[in-house]
XYZ file of C-alpha atoms in Angstrom:
643
model
C -2.890 -27.681 40.285
C -1.385 -30.174 42.716
C -4.771 -30.920 44.292
C -6.330 -31.610 40.887
C -3.507 -33.935 39.840
C -3.654 -35.755 43.183
C -7.412 -36.182 42.846
C -7.012 -37.752 39.392
C -4.321 -40.096 40.642
C -6.496 -41.194 43.568
C -9.270 -42.124 41.152
C -6.872 -44.601 39.542
C -6.462 -46.645 42.741
C -9.130 -49.237 41.933
C -7.666 -49.808 38.479
C -4.111 -50.176 39.783
C -5.184 -52.516 42.609
C -7.003 -54.649 40.057
C -3.899 -54.864 37.872
C -1.790 -55.954 40.836
C -4.398 -58.431 42.076
C -4.557 -60.098 38.646
C -0.788 -60.330 38.517
C -0.494 -58.250 35.358
C 1.885 -55.656 36.851
C 4.126 -55.818 39.917
C 4.090 -53.217 42.691
C 7.315 -51.651 41.376
C 5.840 -51.385 37.858
C 2.675 -49.793 39.220
C 4.781 -47.253 41.099
C 6.510 -46.358 37.823
C 3.119 -46.044 36.092
C 1.930 -43.633 38.786
C 5.142 -41.627 38.429
C 4.724 -41.290 34.644
C 1.040 -40.396 34.899
C 1.773 -37.735 37.496
C 4.377 -36.224 35.155
C 1.942 -36.133 32.223
C -0.906 -34.758 34.337
C 1.263 -31.876 35.546
C 2.146 -31.085 31.935
C -1.523 -30.903 30.980
C -2.258 -28.585 33.908
C 0.223 -25.965 32.769
C -1.241 -22.583 31.730
C -0.520 -23.325 28.075
C -0.036 -27.055 27.465
C 1.288 -28.057 24.067
C -0.377 -30.387 21.612
C 2.664 -32.627 21.899
C 2.004 -33.016 25.630
C -1.374 -34.573 24.913
C -0.029 -36.788 22.157
C 2.836 -38.022 24.315
C 0.384 -38.917 27.092
C -1.862 -40.740 24.594
C 1.079 -42.683 23.154
C 2.175 -43.730 26.627
C -1.311 -44.919 27.604
C -1.731 -46.720 24.289
C 1.500 -48.637 24.746
C 0.624 -49.373 28.368
C -2.766 -50.778 27.394
C -1.165 -52.940 24.700
C 1.249 -54.315 27.290
C -1.649 -54.957 29.659
C -3.473 -57.017 27.036
C -0.363 -59.094 26.323
C 0.227 -59.706 30.024
C -3.422 -60.636 30.505
C -3.210 -63.293 27.778
C -0.069 -64.679 29.376
C -1.771 -64.833 32.772
C -4.794 -66.543 31.210
C -2.610 -69.269 29.765
C -1.052 -69.854 33.180
C -4.489 -70.074 34.796
C -5.608 -72.683 32.279
C -2.768 -74.884 33.422
C -3.786 -74.448 37.074
C -7.442 -75.402 36.622
C -10.854 -73.877 35.916
C -11.492 -72.684 39.478
C -9.012 -69.861 39.153
C -10.247 -68.701 35.733
C -12.658 -66.305 37.386
C -9.681 -64.123 38.188
C -9.348 -63.479 34.431
C -12.854 -62.094 33.956
C -13.219 -58.525 32.745
C -13.027 -55.898 35.445
C -12.299 -52.209 35.930
C -8.730 -52.434 34.612
C -9.962 -53.716 31.252
C -11.885 -50.504 30.534
C -9.956 -47.827 32.412
C -7.130 -47.505 29.857
C -9.400 -46.824 26.884
C -11.561 -44.466 28.954
C -8.481 -42.499 30.001
C -7.249 -42.154 26.392
C -10.707 -40.984 25.299
C -10.713 -38.386 28.071
C -7.270 -37.105 27.044
C -8.437 -36.832 23.434
C -11.581 -34.990 24.554
C -9.585 -32.399 26.484
C -7.107 -32.056 23.609
C -9.682 -31.397 20.876
C -11.519 -28.921 23.103
C -8.283 -27.007 23.580
C -7.178 -27.278 19.931
C -10.556 -27.062 18.211
C -9.080 -25.946 14.915
C -6.652 -28.876 14.599
C -8.366 -31.187 12.108
C -5.525 -33.684 12.221
C -6.099 -34.150 15.959
C -9.840 -34.510 15.437
C -9.425 -37.234 12.814
C -6.886 -39.012 14.991
C -9.494 -39.015 17.765
C -12.130 -40.380 15.371
C -9.864 -43.139 14.106
C -9.199 -44.196 17.675
C -12.925 -44.339 18.459
C -13.577 -46.288 15.261
C -10.813 -48.763 16.008
C -11.844 -49.333 19.645
C -15.607 -49.296 18.894
C -16.288 -47.521 22.166
C -19.603 -46.046 21.049
C -18.456 -42.411 20.940
C -18.215 -41.978 17.166
C -21.592 -40.272 16.740
C -20.959 -37.809 19.538
C -17.455 -36.914 18.336
C -18.631 -36.556 14.731
C -21.402 -34.226 15.859
C -18.881 -32.085 17.723
C -16.539 -31.985 14.753
C -19.333 -30.947 12.385
C -20.419 -28.238 14.813
C -16.910 -26.760 14.948
C -15.985 -27.254 11.256
C -19.140 -27.157 9.120
C -17.314 -25.453 6.241
C -14.818 -28.296 5.761
C -16.123 -30.713 3.068
C -13.869 -33.527 4.238
C -15.666 -33.590 7.599
C -19.036 -34.256 5.968
C -17.533 -36.896 3.678
C -15.865 -38.673 6.599
C -19.049 -38.669 8.677
C -21.196 -39.940 5.800
C -18.654 -42.642 4.938
C -18.724 -43.903 8.521
C -22.508 -44.013 8.583
C -22.608 -45.783 5.226
C -19.771 -48.287 5.591
C -19.561 -48.989 9.314
C -22.890 -48.033 10.849
C -24.833 -49.316 7.788
C -27.236 -46.387 8.014
C -27.735 -45.078 4.501
C -30.466 -42.626 5.539
C -28.114 -40.920 7.988
C -25.304 -40.933 5.403
C -27.582 -39.364 2.790
C -28.766 -36.733 5.249
C -25.171 -35.835 6.128
C -24.217 -35.503 2.481
C -27.218 -33.324 1.692
C -26.588 -31.092 4.709
C -22.961 -30.838 3.677
C -23.962 -29.738 0.180
C -26.198 -27.049 1.641
C -23.329 -25.695 3.700
C -20.564 -26.299 1.110
C -22.307 -26.158 -2.299
C -19.033 -25.268 -4.046
C -17.156 -28.395 -2.984
C -16.414 -30.667 -5.945
C -15.476 -33.548 -3.668
C -18.836 -33.459 -1.898
C -20.816 -33.680 -5.137
C -18.659 -36.481 -6.484
C -18.710 -38.512 -3.279
C -22.455 -38.057 -2.913
C -23.002 -39.483 -6.393
C -20.651 -42.388 -5.724
C -22.411 -43.172 -2.467
C -25.856 -43.251 -4.079
C -24.690 -45.434 -6.966
C -22.858 -47.760 -4.563
C -26.022 -48.142 -2.478
C -28.112 -48.836 -5.541
C -25.593 -51.400 -6.726
C -25.748 -53.154 -3.340
C -29.513 -53.321 -3.553
C -29.338 -54.732 -7.054
C -26.858 -57.424 -6.036
C -29.060 -58.335 -3.085
C -32.161 -58.617 -5.231
C -30.316 -60.642 -7.850
C -29.010 -63.015 -5.197
C -32.459 -63.461 -3.651
C -34.257 -63.653 -7.007
C -37.103 -61.360 -6.020
C -39.935 -60.554 -8.388
C -39.816 -57.759 -10.904
C -42.351 -55.529 -9.167
C -40.342 -55.652 -5.940
C -36.949 -54.905 -7.480
C -36.947 -51.155 -6.945
C -40.149 -50.718 -5.050
C -38.449 -48.733 -2.326
C -35.105 -47.099 -3.128
C -34.978 -45.532 0.303
C -34.882 -48.828 2.214
C -32.187 -48.798 4.858
C -29.057 -50.863 4.800
C -30.096 -51.983 8.268
C -32.232 -54.631 6.577
C -29.105 -56.202 5.179
C -27.989 -57.080 8.684
C -30.746 -59.678 8.868
C -29.911 -63.250 8.104
C -31.759 -64.285 4.943
C -32.107 -68.007 4.471
C -30.740 -67.711 0.903
C -32.991 -70.487 -0.366
C -33.556 -68.631 -3.639
C -29.894 -67.680 -4.127
C -28.667 -68.416 -7.591
C -32.075 -67.953 -9.214
C -31.761 -66.051 -12.471
C -33.178 -62.552 -12.596
C -34.362 -61.272 -15.915
C -32.560 -58.539 -17.788
C -35.636 -56.394 -17.321
C -35.130 -56.389 -13.541
C -31.522 -55.305 -13.904
C -32.570 -52.601 -16.358
C -34.832 -51.101 -13.715
C -31.832 -50.613 -11.454
C -29.873 -49.106 -14.338
C -32.694 -46.691 -15.065
C -32.899 -45.724 -11.401
C -29.142 -45.139 -11.377
C -29.380 -42.902 -14.438
C -32.153 -40.923 -12.754
C -29.974 -40.432 -9.678
C -27.025 -39.319 -11.789
C -29.168 -36.841 -13.717
C -30.543 -35.351 -10.515
C -27.150 -34.928 -8.879
C -25.586 -33.688 -12.116
C -28.268 -30.998 -12.435
C -27.743 -29.860 -8.855
C -23.980 -29.819 -9.245
C -24.106 -27.732 -12.420
C -26.457 -25.228 -10.799
C -24.173 -24.932 -7.772
C -20.916 -24.743 -9.755
C -21.645 -23.709 -13.343
C -18.019 -22.692 -14.004
C -16.263 -25.763 -12.567
C -14.779 -27.734 -15.449
C -13.072 -30.178 -13.103
C -16.393 -31.189 -11.535
C -17.913 -31.920 -14.948
C -14.956 -34.118 -15.858
C -15.230 -36.138 -12.665
C -18.979 -36.653 -13.067
C -18.459 -37.755 -16.661
C -15.805 -40.249 -15.558
C -18.286 -41.769 -13.094
C -20.882 -42.081 -15.852
C -18.394 -43.808 -18.151
C -17.391 -46.246 -15.408
C -21.008 -47.170 -14.546
C -23.264 -49.504 -16.501
C -26.497 -47.524 -16.782
C -29.420 -47.636 -19.193
C -29.419 -44.946 -21.902
C -26.049 -43.717 -20.664
C -25.104 -42.789 -24.243
C -27.769 -40.078 -24.315
C -26.634 -38.781 -20.939
C -23.026 -38.847 -22.122
C -23.887 -36.767 -25.191
C -25.887 -34.353 -23.068
C -23.004 -33.788 -20.650
C -20.526 -33.268 -23.503
C -22.933 -30.825 -25.142
C -23.299 -28.866 -21.914
C -19.533 -28.748 -21.483
C -19.050 -27.413 -25.007
C -21.701 -24.792 -24.378
C -20.185 -23.624 -21.098
C -16.457 -24.097 -21.703
C -15.918 -23.532 -25.426
C -13.762 -20.515 -24.542
C -11.529 -22.507 -22.206
C -8.310 -23.993 -23.705
C -8.293 -26.657 -20.984
C -11.639 -27.995 -22.225
C -10.441 -28.439 -25.806
C -7.195 -30.083 -24.707
C -9.155 -32.535 -22.560
C -11.636 -33.212 -25.374
C -8.859 -33.921 -27.868
C -7.009 -36.237 -25.531
C -10.306 -37.992 -24.829
C -10.125 -39.294 -28.381
C -6.968 -41.200 -27.452
C -8.529 -43.154 -24.571
C -9.364 -46.175 -26.714
C -5.819 -46.303 -28.062
C -2.502 -46.422 -26.285
C -1.432 -43.480 -24.257
C 0.225 -40.779 -26.298
C 3.619 -41.345 -24.738
C 3.547 -45.034 -25.732
C 1.863 -44.591 -29.106
C 3.631 -45.935 -32.181
C 4.495 -43.002 -34.423
C 4.680 -45.231 -37.476
C 0.906 -45.470 -37.604
C -1.491 -42.729 -38.612
C -4.019 -43.647 -35.949
C -7.627 -42.577 -36.618
C -7.896 -41.431 -33.013
C -4.922 -39.135 -33.530
C -6.518 -37.631 -36.606
C -9.724 -37.003 -34.657
C -7.753 -35.347 -31.873
C -6.063 -33.052 -34.380
C -9.475 -32.109 -35.774
C -10.593 -31.179 -32.268
C -7.576 -28.893 -31.836
C -8.224 -27.272 -35.207
C -11.814 -26.611 -34.181
C -10.566 -25.207 -30.885
C -8.426 -22.625 -32.680
C -11.593 -21.238 -34.227
C -13.095 -20.692 -30.774
C -9.980 -19.871 -28.744
C -7.091 -18.581 -30.907
C -4.931 -17.910 -27.853
C -1.290 -18.588 -26.941
C -2.433 -21.116 -24.323
C -4.427 -23.038 -26.920
C -1.481 -23.156 -29.302
C 0.800 -24.243 -26.484
C -1.482 -27.186 -25.601
C -1.890 -28.123 -29.264
C 1.872 -28.106 -29.851
C 2.545 -30.108 -26.694
C 0.100 -32.765 -27.886
C 1.787 -32.998 -31.283
C 5.250 -33.142 -29.722
C 4.106 -36.068 -27.560
C 2.665 -37.757 -30.636
C 5.810 -37.536 -32.777
C 8.283 -38.409 -30.003
C 9.988 -41.717 -30.908
C 9.883 -44.779 -28.693
C 12.647 -45.417 -26.195
C 12.340 -41.978 -24.581
C 14.446 -40.149 -27.201
C 13.011 -36.713 -27.731
C 14.682 -36.134 -31.078
C 12.237 -35.471 -33.942
C 15.050 -35.846 -36.485
C 15.098 -39.610 -35.784
C 11.397 -40.310 -36.306
C 10.170 -42.641 -39.051
C 8.855 -41.391 -42.371
C 5.069 -41.598 -41.707
C 5.595 -39.130 -38.852
C 7.068 -36.526 -41.189
C 3.495 -35.518 -41.939
C 3.020 -34.670 -38.271
C 6.294 -32.735 -38.223
C 5.130 -30.697 -41.192
C 1.790 -30.182 -39.486
C 3.528 -29.041 -36.309
C 5.534 -26.457 -38.254
C 2.293 -25.245 -39.815
C 0.781 -24.834 -36.350
C 3.792 -22.777 -35.241
C 3.445 -20.592 -38.307
C -0.278 -20.177 -37.703
C 0.432 -19.020 -34.156
C 2.810 -16.410 -35.553
C 0.300 -15.210 -38.160
C -2.539 -14.929 -35.622
C -0.378 -12.931 -33.238
C -0.257 -15.678 -30.602
C 3.501 -16.188 -30.674
C 4.744 -15.743 -27.121
C 8.310 -15.775 -25.868
C 8.111 -19.432 -24.813
C 6.440 -20.514 -28.059
C 9.062 -18.673 -30.099
C 11.901 -20.406 -28.246
C 10.164 -23.768 -28.759
C 9.744 -22.963 -32.465
C 13.447 -22.201 -32.944
C 14.523 -25.151 -30.801
C 12.351 -27.486 -32.845
C 14.172 -26.524 -36.032
C 17.458 -27.148 -34.217
C 16.259 -30.607 -33.138
C 15.419 -31.368 -36.756
C 18.971 -30.407 -37.736
C 17.799 -27.483 -39.866
C 20.181 -24.890 -38.487
C 19.907 -22.333 -41.301
C 16.132 -22.221 -40.987
C 16.415 -21.898 -37.212
C 18.848 -18.994 -37.646
C 16.582 -17.167 -40.101
C 13.571 -17.734 -37.879
C 15.344 -16.435 -34.776
C 16.527 -13.371 -36.728
C 12.987 -12.675 -37.945
C 11.397 -13.114 -34.532
C 13.991 -10.941 -32.792
C 13.372 -8.226 -35.358
C 9.593 -8.309 -34.916
C 7.181 -8.144 -31.996
C 9.491 -10.185 -29.778
C 12.432 -7.818 -30.049
C 12.403 -7.393 -26.259
C 12.347 -11.112 -25.505
C 15.300 -11.954 -23.290
C 15.014 -15.733 -23.751
C 14.859 -15.437 -27.528
C 17.894 -13.165 -27.739
C 19.856 -15.492 -25.456
C 18.846 -18.482 -27.586
C 19.813 -16.714 -30.790
C 23.202 -15.529 -29.538
C 23.997 -18.893 -27.913
C 23.060 -20.661 -31.135
C 25.430 -18.518 -33.195
C 28.336 -18.869 -30.752
C 27.848 -22.628 -30.522
C 27.796 -22.956 -34.305
C 31.204 -21.276 -34.591
C 32.567 -23.255 -31.643
C 31.490 -26.599 -33.099
C 32.831 -25.732 -36.559
C 36.141 -27.451 -37.309
C 37.524 -24.386 -39.128
C 38.582 -21.368 -37.109
C 36.183 -18.398 -37.158
C 37.180 -15.569 -39.461
C 37.470 -11.900 -38.600
C 34.022 -11.284 -40.043
C 32.639 -14.105 -37.895
C 34.039 -12.533 -34.720
C 32.717 -9.137 -35.756
C 29.261 -10.612 -36.465
C 29.096 -12.418 -33.115
C 30.247 -9.321 -31.256
C 27.579 -7.221 -32.949
C 24.952 -9.837 -32.135
C 26.094 -9.948 -28.511
C 25.963 -6.167 -28.310
C 22.347 -6.247 -29.516
C 21.413 -9.103 -27.214
C 23.175 -8.005 -24.046
C 21.771 -4.483 -24.207
C 18.257 -5.980 -24.135
C 18.857 -8.692 -21.553
C 19.446 -8.123 -17.846
C 22.688 -9.414 -16.361
C 20.921 -11.854 -14.050
C 19.245 -13.571 -17.028
C 22.334 -13.751 -19.246
C 24.844 -15.595 -17.059
C 25.368 -18.487 -19.485
C 25.571 -16.131 -22.448
C 28.277 -13.979 -20.833
C 30.345 -17.023 -19.862
C 29.972 -18.471 -23.357
C 31.052 -15.153 -24.902
C 34.117 -14.898 -22.642
C 35.273 -18.369 -23.644
C 34.566 -17.645 -27.319
C 36.715 -14.465 -27.364
C 39.338 -15.776 -24.916
C 42.135 -15.750 -27.504
C 41.011 -12.602 -29.319
C 42.380 -9.715 -27.247
C 40.825 -7.030 -29.425
C 37.322 -8.447 -29.182
C 37.760 -9.495 -25.555
C 38.561 -5.911 -24.602
C 35.414 -4.776 -26.403
C 33.426 -7.405 -24.517
C 34.832 -6.093 -21.230
C 33.800 -2.570 -22.250
C 30.280 -3.897 -22.872
C 30.277 -5.482 -19.434
C 31.283 -2.186 -17.829
C 28.351 -0.482 -19.517
C 25.972 -3.246 -18.389
C 27.173 -3.119 -14.769
C 26.974 0.670 -14.768
C 23.389 0.457 -16.023
C 22.081 -2.411 -13.883
C 24.408 -2.120 -10.892
C 26.379 -4.897 -9.270
C 24.623 -7.962 -7.939
C 24.894 -8.885 -4.270
C 23.022 -12.170 -4.756
C 23.215 -14.645 -7.604
C 25.375 -14.070 -10.675
C 27.958 -11.281 -10.480
C 29.195 -10.360 -13.961
C 32.055 -8.233 -12.680
C 33.326 -11.043 -10.424
C 33.099 -13.519 -13.296
C 35.183 -11.267 -15.573
C 37.781 -10.604 -12.868
C 38.182 -14.334 -12.224
C 38.370 -14.957 -15.964
C 41.155 -12.373 -16.314
C 42.980 -13.881 -13.364
C 43.003 -17.328 -14.958
C 43.936 -15.963 -18.376
C 46.422 -13.135 -17.781
C 47.368 -13.245 -14.100
C 46.943 -11.059 -11.034
C 48.049 -7.761 -12.579
C 45.446 -7.892 -15.324
C 42.785 -9.039 -12.859
C 43.664 -6.207 -10.454
C 43.509 -3.668 -13.242
C 40.120 -5.004 -14.303
C 38.526 -5.022 -10.871
C 39.661 -1.460 -10.214
C 37.714 -0.381 -13.292
C 34.609 -2.109 -11.993
C 35.023 -0.694 -8.498
C 35.167 2.789 -9.978
C 31.579 2.352 -11.197
C 28.639 3.462 -9.035
C 27.225 0.592 -6.921
C 29.691 -2.114 -7.983
C 28.083 -4.597 -5.579
C 29.228 -6.329 -2.415
C 29.797 -9.588 -4.289
C 32.586 -7.945 -6.302
C 34.261 -6.645 -3.145
C 34.167 -10.107 -1.586
C 35.575 -11.688 -4.751
C 38.424 -9.173 -4.970
C 39.218 -9.506 -1.267
C 39.384 -13.282 -1.608
C 41.684 -12.900 -4.600
C 44.093 -10.651 -2.669
C 43.975 -12.790 0.478
C 44.933 -15.915 -1.452
C 48.188 -14.188 -2.394
C 48.618 -12.495 0.999
C 48.500 -15.882 2.724
C 51.760 -16.824 0.998
C 53.551 -13.718 2.297
C 52.780 -10.949 -0.214
C 52.438 -7.842 1.961
C 51.235 -5.698 -0.953
C 48.261 -7.999 -1.316
C 47.439 -7.586 2.388
C 47.499 -3.820 1.940
C 45.242 -4.123 -1.090
C 42.822 -6.312 0.880
C 42.645 -3.680 3.622
C 41.895 -0.982 1.053
C 39.142 -3.151 -0.404
C 37.617 -3.710 3.034
C 37.697 0.001 3.787
C 36.118 0.821 0.436
C 33.399 -1.800 0.929
C 32.627 -0.612 4.477
C 32.166 2.913 3.213
C 29.052 1.672 1.417
C 28.103 -1.436 3.419
C 29.037 -0.273 6.900
C 26.111 -2.094 8.557
C 27.023 -5.514 7.147
C 27.992 -7.545 10.226
C 29.557 -10.367 8.220
C 31.856 -7.926 6.417
C 33.150 -6.577 9.731
C 33.641 -10.101 11.076
C 35.602 -11.157 7.995
C 37.737 -8.022 8.233
C 38.498 -8.714 11.880
C 39.234 -12.377 11.128
C 41.720 -11.327 8.435
C 43.539 -9.052 10.843
C 43.667 -11.820 13.457
C 45.293 -14.199 10.969
C 47.492 -11.889 8.873
C 47.713 -8.600 10.764
C 48.727 -7.615 14.269
C 46.903 -7.456 17.569
C 46.724 -3.658 17.269
C 45.064 -3.733 13.838
C 42.672 -6.487 14.937
C 41.640 -4.561 18.062
C 41.180 -1.417 16.004
C 38.799 -3.184 13.614
C 36.878 -4.673 16.545
C 36.534 -1.269 18.223
C 35.367 0.390 14.988
C 32.826 -2.381 14.330
C 31.231 -2.010 17.753
C 31.112 1.738 17.336
C 29.703 1.692 13.784
C 27.153 -1.137 13.888
C 23.701 -0.240 15.126
C 23.238 -3.807 16.294
C 26.660 -4.199 17.852
C 25.555 -7.275 19.812
C 25.415 -9.210 16.535
C 29.153 -8.674 16.028
C 31.040 -11.690 17.383
C 34.817 -11.176 17.137
C 37.035 -13.988 15.963
C 39.080 -15.662 18.747
C 42.397 -13.956 19.416
C 45.336 -16.022 18.126
C 48.061 -13.976 19.811
């Protein structure tokens, strides 16, 4: 290793002598450069050098070369003041090329070691492109050889040939080879079409500028862009070219588009996204007979994607392109485009009567009736939009009749009535849906119960006994169907609603005991038992809370979260000198460790409590037991001894 590094450093002698001779760097600076290069070279010679080692070396050499160029300009200005005879010292020499060559060599070694790192490859290519060192073709060939299945590689190579090397034949060949290797790449097909149309447009502009005759306008589509490097005298520039000449280019462009479109459809017959992108290119290009091609592409899309909800949603929204975007559209106008879009959705329901199709249809209508100013409140829309509201309700009903009413759609349906301020209808609808096919829908039951509780809470008059009984019955139906983890907000809302009704609150606690016994306690996320214990603590004090948590702890699998909550509750009181609370905390720890004996954090917290509130004997006993019980005793880190 040392011999190799020394050999590389010796090869830098001529470069360093040249830098000193020109006065760009001093001897001390050159010594520092050698020191840094030796450090980087040793890093690269390690058995397993890191990518960052190469990048750090490249960054250092890049900054050094930038400094060299600045110093060289400064020296040149000084030489100009001293006379022309000394200018020869500023001519290009070995030091002007050595820095770039060294960076290229570091990149070469790096990409050979990390062949699969595309980011490193493209960084190498960008460097070669920026420095114009003539290595682009070779590096691109290597990259294609190692990554032929990456479409972006072919696109990058073709773009360089087309834009920078001005070699359209090579660019076309790269694109075609890429399509043979990656026929299922949408980006390749789209970029190939754009490249061909861009080339044709360049030729047309050139012919128009030169005013060439009609028969020579498109006589050779395959002419190279190399010809455009030549300096034309431009004597005929500005001469008018007839519309017929331009039409020939438009016809040629349409022929190219048809050819590529046919190949793309054959390669990817099921790609809807590719069809959309090709159609967008057609619409953005001025081509002869493009209307016929446009109709043909739309017809093919309807034939191939008439069973795809995404196609119909795109087709309907296509009708709105000539108008304002839906989010900015004035709802006070019955726009013809909006009516056409609705007709498209209605036709779609005949082909695809699915929940997804209804969801897209409803989303479109909701966007259409949303008022300006960002307020999403249909109850505040102007009168002409009431027709769309009625139509939206009809669509919801149709989804229900056709059996396409999903859980999300049902919740949207009920919520829409609530937004309109039609609470009674929303209540009846939620009752009907919960009694039908969606009787197991957790979201719908939560929405229904929350809606009822909120209605009584917002009412100025106090709820009656029948109201409390009704809500309790509804909660019993809802909470038996909904898992605890999904009903956090509903439980908290119910606790607050029955806070002052001891009879019903006790029944709610009994329901919670049944739910915890059925689902078990939660160690992560929402813990119902902990929430009820904390609620009882705030409402009735420690004795009621202690009585409640003992009932929960008596259940099978009460959950570690409940133990932690109860321990925290007891420790808060023990910290102010209540010895009974300290004894209760110890009992809780012992009970928790009987089930969760391998929980390292639990042992650490227990030991920490004894350090703070117990004695040295009790703390040492807990530490000894933890090390004996834990399988991974090394993970147990005792709290520092305070005695």
